[in-house]
PDB file of C-alpha atoms in Angstrom:
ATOM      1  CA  UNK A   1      26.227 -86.517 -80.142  1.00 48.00           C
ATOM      2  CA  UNK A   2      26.411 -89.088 -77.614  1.00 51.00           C
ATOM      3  CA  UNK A   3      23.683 -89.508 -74.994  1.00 50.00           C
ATOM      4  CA  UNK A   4      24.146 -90.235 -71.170  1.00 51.00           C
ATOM      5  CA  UNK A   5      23.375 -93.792 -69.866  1.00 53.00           C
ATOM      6  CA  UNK A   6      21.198 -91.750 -67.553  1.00 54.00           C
ATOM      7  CA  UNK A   7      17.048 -92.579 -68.783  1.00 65.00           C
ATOM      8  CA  UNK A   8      15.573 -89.525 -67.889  1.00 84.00           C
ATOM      9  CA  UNK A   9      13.636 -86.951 -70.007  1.00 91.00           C
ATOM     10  CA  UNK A  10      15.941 -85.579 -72.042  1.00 94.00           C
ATOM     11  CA  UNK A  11      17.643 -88.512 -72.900  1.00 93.00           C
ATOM     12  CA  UNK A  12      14.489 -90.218 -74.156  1.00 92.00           C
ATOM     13  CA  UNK A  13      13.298 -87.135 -76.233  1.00 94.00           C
ATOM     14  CA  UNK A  14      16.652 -86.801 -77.843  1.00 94.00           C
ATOM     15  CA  UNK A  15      17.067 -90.958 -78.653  1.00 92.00           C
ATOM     16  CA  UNK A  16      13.165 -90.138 -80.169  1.00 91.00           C
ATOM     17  CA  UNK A  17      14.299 -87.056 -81.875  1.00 92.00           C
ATOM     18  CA  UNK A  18      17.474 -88.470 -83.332  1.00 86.00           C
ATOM     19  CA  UNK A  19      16.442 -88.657 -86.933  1.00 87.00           C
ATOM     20  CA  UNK A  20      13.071 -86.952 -86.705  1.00 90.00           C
ATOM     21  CA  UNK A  21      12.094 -84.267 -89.524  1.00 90.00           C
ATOM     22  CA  UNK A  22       8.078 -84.099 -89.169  1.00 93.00           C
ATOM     23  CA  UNK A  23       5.925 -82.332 -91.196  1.00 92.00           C
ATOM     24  CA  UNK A  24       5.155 -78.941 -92.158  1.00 92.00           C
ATOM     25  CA  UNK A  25       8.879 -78.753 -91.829  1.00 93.00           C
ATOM     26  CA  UNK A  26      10.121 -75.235 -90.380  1.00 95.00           C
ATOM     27  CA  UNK A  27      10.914 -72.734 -92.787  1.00 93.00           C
ATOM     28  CA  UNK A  28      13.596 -69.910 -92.836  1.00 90.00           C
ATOM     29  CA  UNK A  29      11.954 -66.749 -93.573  1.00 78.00           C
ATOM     30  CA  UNK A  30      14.376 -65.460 -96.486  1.00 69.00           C
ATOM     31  CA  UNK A  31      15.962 -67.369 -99.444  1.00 59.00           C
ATOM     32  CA  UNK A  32      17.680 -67.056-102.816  1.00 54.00           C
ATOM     33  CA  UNK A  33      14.659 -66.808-104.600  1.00 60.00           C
ATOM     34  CA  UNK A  34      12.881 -64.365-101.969  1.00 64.00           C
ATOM     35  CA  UNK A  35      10.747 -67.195-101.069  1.00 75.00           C
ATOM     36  CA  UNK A  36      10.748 -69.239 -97.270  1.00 80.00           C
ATOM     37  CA  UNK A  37      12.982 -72.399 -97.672  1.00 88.00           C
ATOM     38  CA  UNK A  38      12.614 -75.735 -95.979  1.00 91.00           C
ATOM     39  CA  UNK A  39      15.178 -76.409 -93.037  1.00 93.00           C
ATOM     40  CA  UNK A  40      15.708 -79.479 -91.380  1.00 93.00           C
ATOM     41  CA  UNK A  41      15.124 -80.121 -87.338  1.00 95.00           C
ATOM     42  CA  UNK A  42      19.216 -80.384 -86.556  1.00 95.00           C
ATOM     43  CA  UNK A  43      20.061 -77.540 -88.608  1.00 94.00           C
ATOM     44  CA  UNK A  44      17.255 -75.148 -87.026  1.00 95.00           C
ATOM     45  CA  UNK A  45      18.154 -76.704 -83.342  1.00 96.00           C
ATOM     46  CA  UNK A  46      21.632 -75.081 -84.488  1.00 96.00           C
ATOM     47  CA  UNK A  47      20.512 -71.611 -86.085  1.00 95.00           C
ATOM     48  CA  UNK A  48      17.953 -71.474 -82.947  1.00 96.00           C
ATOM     49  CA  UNK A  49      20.873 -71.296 -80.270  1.00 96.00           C
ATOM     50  CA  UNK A  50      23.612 -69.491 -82.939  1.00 95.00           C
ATOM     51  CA  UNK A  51      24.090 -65.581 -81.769  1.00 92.00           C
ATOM     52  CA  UNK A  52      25.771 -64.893 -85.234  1.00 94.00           C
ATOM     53  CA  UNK A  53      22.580 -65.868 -87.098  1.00 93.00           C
ATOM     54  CA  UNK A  54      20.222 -62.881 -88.018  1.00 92.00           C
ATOM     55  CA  UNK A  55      17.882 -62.750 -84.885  1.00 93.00           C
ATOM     56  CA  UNK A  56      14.756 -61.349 -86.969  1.00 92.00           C
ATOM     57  CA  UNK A  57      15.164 -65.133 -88.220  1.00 93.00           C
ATOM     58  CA  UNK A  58      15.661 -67.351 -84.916  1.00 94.00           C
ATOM     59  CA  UNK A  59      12.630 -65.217 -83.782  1.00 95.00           C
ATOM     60  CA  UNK A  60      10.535 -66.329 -86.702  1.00 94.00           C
ATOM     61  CA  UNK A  61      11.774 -69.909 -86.145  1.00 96.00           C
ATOM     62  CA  UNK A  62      10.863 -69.597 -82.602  1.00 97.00           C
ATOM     63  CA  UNK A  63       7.330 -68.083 -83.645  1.00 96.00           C
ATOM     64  CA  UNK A  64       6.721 -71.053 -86.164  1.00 96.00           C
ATOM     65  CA  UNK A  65       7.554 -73.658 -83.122  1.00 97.00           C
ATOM     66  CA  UNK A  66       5.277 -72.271 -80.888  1.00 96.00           C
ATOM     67  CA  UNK A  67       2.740 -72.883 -83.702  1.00 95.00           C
ATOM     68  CA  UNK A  68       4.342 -76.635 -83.988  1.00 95.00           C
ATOM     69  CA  UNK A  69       3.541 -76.956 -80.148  1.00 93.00           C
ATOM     70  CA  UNK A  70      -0.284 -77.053 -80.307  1.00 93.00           C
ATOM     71  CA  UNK A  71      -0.753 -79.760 -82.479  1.00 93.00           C
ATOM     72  CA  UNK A  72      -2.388 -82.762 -81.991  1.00 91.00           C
ATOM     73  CA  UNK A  73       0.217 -84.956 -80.461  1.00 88.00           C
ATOM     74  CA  UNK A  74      -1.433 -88.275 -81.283  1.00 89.00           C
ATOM     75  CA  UNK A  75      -1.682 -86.994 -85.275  1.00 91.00           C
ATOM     76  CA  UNK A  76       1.566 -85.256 -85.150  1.00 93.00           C
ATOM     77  CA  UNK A  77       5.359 -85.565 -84.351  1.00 94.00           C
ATOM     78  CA  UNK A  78       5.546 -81.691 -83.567  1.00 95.00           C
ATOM     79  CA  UNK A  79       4.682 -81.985 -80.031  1.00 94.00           C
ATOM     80  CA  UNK A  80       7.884 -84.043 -79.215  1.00 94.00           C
ATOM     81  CA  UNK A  81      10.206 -82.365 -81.575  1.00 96.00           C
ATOM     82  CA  UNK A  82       9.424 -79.021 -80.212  1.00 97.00           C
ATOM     83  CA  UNK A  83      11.061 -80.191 -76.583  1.00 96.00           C
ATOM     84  CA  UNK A  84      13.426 -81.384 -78.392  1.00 97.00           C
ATOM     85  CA  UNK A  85      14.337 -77.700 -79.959  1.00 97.00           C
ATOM     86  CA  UNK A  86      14.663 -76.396 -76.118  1.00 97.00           C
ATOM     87  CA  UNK A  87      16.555 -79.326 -74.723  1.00 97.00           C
ATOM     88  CA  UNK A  88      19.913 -76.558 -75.135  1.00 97.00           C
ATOM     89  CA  UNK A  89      18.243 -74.106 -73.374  1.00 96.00           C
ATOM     90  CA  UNK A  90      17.355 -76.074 -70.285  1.00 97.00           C
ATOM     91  CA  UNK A  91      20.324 -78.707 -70.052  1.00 96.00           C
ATOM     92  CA  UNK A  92      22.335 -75.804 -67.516  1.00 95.00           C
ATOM     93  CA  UNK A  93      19.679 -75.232 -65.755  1.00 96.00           C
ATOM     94  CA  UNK A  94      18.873 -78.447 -64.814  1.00 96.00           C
ATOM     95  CA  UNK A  95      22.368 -79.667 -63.993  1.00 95.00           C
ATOM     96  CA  UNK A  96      21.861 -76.723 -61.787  1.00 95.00           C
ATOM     97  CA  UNK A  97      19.057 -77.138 -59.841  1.00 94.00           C
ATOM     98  CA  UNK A  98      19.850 -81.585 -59.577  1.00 93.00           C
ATOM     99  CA  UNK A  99      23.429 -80.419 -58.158  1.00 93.00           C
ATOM    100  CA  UNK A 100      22.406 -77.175 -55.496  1.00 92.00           C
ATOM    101  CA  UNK A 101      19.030 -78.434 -54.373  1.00 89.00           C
ATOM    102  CA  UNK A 102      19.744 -82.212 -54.382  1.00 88.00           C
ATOM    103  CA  UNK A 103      17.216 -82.300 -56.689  1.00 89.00           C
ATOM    104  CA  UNK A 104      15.979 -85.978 -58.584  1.00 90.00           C
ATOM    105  CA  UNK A 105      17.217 -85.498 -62.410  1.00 92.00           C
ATOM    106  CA  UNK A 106      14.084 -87.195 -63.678  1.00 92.00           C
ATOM    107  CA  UNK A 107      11.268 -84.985 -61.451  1.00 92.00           C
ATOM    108  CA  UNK A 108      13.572 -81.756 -62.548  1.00 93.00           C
ATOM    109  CA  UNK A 109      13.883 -82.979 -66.001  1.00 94.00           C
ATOM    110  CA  UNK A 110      10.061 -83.889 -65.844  1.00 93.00           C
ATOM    111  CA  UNK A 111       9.443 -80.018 -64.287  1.00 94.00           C
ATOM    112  CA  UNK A 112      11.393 -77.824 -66.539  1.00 95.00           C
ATOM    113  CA  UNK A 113       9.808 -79.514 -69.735  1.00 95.00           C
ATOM    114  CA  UNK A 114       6.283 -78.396 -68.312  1.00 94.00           C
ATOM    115  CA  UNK A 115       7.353 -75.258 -67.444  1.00 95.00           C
ATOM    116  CA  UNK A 116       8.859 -74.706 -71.315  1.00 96.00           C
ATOM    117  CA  UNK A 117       6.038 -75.919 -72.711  1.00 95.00           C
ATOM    118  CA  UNK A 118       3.271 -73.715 -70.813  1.00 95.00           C
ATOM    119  CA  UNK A 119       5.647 -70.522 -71.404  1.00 96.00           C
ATOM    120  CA  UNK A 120       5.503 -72.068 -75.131  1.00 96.00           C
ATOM    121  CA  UNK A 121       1.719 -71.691 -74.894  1.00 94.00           C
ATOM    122  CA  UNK A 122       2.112 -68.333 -73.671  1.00 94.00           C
ATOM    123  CA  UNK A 123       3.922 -66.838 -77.211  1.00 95.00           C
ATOM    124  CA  UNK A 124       1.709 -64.842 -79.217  1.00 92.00           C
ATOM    125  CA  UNK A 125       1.965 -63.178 -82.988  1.00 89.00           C
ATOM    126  CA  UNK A 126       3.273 -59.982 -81.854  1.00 90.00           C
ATOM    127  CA  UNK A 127       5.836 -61.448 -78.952  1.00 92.00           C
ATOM    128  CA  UNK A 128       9.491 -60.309 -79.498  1.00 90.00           C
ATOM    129  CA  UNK A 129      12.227 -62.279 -78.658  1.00 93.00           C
ATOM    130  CA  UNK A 130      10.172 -65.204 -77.875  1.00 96.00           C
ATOM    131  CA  UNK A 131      12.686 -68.001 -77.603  1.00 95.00           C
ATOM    132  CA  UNK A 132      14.766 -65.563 -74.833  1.00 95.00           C
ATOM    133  CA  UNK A 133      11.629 -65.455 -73.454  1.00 96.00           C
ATOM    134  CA  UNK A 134       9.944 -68.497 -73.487  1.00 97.00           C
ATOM    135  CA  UNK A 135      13.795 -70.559 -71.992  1.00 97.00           C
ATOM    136  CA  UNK A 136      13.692 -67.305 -69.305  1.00 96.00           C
ATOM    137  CA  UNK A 137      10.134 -68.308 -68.175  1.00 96.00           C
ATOM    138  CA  UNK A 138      10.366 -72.046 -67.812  1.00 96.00           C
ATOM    139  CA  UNK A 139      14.068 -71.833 -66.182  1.00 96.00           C
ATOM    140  CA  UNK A 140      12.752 -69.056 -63.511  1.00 96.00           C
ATOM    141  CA  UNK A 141       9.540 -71.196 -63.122  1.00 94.00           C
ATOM    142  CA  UNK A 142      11.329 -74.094 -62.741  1.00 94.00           C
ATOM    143  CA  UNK A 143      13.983 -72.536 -59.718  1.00 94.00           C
ATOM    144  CA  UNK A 144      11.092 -71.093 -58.003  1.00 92.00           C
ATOM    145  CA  UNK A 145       8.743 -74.555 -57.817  1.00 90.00           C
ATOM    146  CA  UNK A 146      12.212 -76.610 -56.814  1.00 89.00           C
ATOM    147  CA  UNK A 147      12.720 -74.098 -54.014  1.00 86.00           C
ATOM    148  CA  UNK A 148       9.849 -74.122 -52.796  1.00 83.00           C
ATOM    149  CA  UNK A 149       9.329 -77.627 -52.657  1.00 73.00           C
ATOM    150  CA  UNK A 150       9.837 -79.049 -48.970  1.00 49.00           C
ATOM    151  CA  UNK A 151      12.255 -81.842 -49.633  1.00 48.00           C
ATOM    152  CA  UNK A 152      11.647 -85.578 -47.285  1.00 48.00           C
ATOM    153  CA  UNK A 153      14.651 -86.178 -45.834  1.00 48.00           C
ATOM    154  CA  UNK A 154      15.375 -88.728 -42.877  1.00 46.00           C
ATOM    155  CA  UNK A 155      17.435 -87.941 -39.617  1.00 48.00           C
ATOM    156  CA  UNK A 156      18.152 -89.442 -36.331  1.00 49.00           C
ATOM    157  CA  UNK A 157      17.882 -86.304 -34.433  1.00 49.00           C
ATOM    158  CA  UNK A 158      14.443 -84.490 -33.901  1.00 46.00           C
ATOM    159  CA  UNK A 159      16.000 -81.616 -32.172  1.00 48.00           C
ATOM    160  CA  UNK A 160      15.627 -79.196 -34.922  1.00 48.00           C
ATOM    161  CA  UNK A 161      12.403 -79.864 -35.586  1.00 46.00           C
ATOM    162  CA  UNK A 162      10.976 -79.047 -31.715  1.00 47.00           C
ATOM    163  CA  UNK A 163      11.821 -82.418 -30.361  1.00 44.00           C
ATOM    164  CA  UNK A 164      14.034 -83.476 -27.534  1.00 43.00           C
ATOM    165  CA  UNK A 165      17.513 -84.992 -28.037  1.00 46.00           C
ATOM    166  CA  UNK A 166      17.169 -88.606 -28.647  1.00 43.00           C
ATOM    167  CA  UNK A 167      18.579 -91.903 -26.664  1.00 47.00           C
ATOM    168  CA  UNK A 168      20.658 -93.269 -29.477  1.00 44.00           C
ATOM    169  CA  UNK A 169      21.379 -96.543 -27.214  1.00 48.00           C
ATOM    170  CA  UNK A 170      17.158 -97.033 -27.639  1.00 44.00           C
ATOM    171  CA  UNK A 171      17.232-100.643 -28.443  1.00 52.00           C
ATOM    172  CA  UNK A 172      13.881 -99.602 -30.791  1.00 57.00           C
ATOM    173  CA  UNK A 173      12.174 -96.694 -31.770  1.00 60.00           C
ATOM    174  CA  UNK A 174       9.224 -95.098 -33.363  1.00 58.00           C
ATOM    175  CA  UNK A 175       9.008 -93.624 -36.757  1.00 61.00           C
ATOM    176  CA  UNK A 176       6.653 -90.293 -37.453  1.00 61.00           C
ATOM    177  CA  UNK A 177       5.929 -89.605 -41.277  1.00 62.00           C
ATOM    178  CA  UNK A 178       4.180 -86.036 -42.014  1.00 57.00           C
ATOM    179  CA  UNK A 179       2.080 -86.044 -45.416  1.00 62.00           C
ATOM    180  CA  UNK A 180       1.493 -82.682 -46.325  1.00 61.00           C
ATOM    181  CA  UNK A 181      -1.401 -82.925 -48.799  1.00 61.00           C
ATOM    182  CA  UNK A 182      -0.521 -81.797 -52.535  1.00 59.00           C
ATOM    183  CA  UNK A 183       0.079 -78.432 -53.750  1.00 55.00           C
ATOM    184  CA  UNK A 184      -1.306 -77.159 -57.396  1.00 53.00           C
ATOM    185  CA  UNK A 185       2.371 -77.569 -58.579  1.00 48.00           C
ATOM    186  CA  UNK A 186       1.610 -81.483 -58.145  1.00 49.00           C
ATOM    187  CA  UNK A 187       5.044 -81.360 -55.956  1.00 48.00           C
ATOM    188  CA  UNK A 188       4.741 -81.773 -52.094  1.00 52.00           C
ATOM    189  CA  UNK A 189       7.369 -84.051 -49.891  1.00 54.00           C
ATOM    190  CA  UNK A 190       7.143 -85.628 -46.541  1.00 59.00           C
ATOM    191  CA  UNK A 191       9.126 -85.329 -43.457  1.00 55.00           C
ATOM    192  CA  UNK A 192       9.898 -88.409 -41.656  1.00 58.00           C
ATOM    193  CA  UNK A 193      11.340 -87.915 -38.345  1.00 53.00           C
ATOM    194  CA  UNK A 194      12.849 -91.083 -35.927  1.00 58.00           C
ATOM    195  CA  UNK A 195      11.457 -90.622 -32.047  1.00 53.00           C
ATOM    196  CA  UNK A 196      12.779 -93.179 -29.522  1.00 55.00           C
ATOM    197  CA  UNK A 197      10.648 -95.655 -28.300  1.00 51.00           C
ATOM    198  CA  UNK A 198      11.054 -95.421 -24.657  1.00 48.00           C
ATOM    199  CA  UNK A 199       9.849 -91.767 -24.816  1.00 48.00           C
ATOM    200  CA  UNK A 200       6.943 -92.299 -27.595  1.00 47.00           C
ATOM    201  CA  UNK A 201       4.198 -93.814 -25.075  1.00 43.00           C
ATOM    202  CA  UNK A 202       3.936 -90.901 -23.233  1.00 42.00           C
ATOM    203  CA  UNK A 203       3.560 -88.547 -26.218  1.00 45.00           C
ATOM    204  CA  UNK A 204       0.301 -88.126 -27.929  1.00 46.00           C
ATOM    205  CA  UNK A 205      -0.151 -87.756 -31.496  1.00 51.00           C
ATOM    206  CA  UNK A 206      -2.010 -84.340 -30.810  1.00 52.00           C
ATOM    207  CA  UNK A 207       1.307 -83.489 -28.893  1.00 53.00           C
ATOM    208  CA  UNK A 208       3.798 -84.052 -31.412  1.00 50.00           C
ATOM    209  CA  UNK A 209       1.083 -81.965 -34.118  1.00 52.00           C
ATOM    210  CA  UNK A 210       1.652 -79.023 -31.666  1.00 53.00           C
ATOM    211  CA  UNK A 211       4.919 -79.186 -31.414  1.00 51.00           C
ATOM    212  CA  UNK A 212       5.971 -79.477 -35.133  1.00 51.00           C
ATOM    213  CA  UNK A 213       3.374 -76.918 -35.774  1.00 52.00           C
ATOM    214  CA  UNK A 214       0.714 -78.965 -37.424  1.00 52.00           C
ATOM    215  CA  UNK A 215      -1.817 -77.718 -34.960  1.00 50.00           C
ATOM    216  CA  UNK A 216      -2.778 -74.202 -34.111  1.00 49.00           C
ATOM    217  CA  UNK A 217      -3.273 -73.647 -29.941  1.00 50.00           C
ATOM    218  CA  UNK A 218      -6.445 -73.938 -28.504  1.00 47.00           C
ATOM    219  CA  UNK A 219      -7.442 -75.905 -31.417  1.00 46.00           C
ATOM    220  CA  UNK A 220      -9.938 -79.212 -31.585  1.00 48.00           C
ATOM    221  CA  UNK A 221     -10.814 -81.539 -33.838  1.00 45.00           C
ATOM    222  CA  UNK A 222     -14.643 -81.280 -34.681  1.00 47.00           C
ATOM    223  CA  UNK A 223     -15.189 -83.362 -38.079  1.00 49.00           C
ATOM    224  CA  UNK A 224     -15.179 -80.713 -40.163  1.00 50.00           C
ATOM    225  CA  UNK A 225     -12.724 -78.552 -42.194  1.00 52.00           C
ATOM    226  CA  UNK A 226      -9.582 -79.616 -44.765  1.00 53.00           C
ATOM    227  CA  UNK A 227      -7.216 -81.920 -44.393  1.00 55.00           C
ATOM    228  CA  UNK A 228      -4.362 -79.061 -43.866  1.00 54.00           C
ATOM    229  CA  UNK A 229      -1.755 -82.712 -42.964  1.00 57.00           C
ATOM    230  CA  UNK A 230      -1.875 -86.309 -42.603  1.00 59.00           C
ATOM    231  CA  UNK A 231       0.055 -87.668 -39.952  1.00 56.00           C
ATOM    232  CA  UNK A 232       1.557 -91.471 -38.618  1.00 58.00           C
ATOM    233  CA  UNK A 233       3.303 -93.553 -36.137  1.00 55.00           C
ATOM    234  CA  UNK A 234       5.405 -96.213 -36.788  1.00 60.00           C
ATOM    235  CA  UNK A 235       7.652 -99.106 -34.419  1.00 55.00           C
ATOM    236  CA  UNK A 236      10.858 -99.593 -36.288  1.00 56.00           C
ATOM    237  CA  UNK A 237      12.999-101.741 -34.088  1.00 58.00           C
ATOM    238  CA  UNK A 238      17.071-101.416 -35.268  1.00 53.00           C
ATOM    239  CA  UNK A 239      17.315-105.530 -36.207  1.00 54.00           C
ATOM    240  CA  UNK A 240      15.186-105.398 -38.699  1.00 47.00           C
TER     241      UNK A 240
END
């Protein structure tokens, strides 16, 4: 198999995982003999994603992984070869999410691993069809933290964001960044919007707060409270 160029996640686990069989290895459930046979990590990476193999089997495979996943990962190689096992299961739907939302490969890489490994954490003895499941969980976790995310982006117009048209012959301007503070996903973005400088000295900070919505009416600042937004004035002058 080769690997992309690209250093992200995935690519890592996989170079890691290449020739990696760690111990207990993962046994089938039926043999020859009637007893549970050894298999090797590429071969059950194969069975776990092959709809003609007996499904009673990929869901004990998928029950012994889950096991795998709460080892010690400083005492074991489990930890790591169990992201490898999903890596199939969660290549589409990251190409997915990098091309629709615009997404950073390596922060949606980063995301659906965590979300496969808490749904991972989630399996229990009696779960059916827990690696349909557990790839359904983290790929619908996954879609609903990237969409939800607010995304930076940088523009030269602050019309659409309750601003006026700017003066694009300004010969400077000033540069307002909005910090949001960080939401329990660990994900939040800024916006950074460009305001020209002839037009910035007679605008308050309080001013632009109301009018992007920062700041409820009527409101006042008394020392007290959470920070619900941090935000910050710039001069960016166009030479540099």
């Amino acid at each position: 198999m080769s690997l992309p160029p690209h250093p992200g996640i995935f690519t890592s686990v996989e170079r890691r995982c290449a020739d990696l069989n760690p111990t207990p290895e993962l046994r089938l459930p039926d043999s020859l003999d009637g007893r549970p046979a050894p298999v090797a990590l590429r071969q059950a990476r194969q069975l776990l994603y092959d709809r003609s193999f007996d499904p009673a089997a990929r869901t004990d495979l998928w029950h012994q992984i889950a096991e795998r996943g709460r080892l010690d990962p400083n005492r074991s190689d489990w930890p790591t070869a169990v992201v490898w096992l999903g890596l199939p299961g969660l290549r589409r739907t990251a190409a997915r999410i990098v091309r629709s939302l615009r997404a950073e490969r390596d922060d949606v890489e980063a995301e659906l691993v965590t979300c496969y490994l808490e749904a991972l954490a989630d399996v229990g003895p009696d779960t059916s069809d827990p690696g349909g499941q557990v790839l359904r969980s983290a790929c619908s976790r996954a879609w609903t933290r990237w969409r939800t995310v607010r995304h930076e982006r940088v523009t030269d117009d602050v019309e659409g964001s309750g601003g006026s048209p700017m003066d694009t012959c300004a010969r400077g301007s000033w540069q307002a960044q909005y910090d949001p503070p960080a939401n329990p996903s660990g994900l939040a973005a800024g916006l950074r919007f460009t305001v020209p400088a002839h037009r910035v000295e007679g605008v308050r900070i309080g001013a632009l707060a109301q009018t992007w919505g920062l700041a409820a009416p009527g409101t006042r600042y008394s020392g007290r409270g959470r920070q619900v937004a941090a935000l910050s004035l710039r001069h960016v002058r166009r030479n540099g």
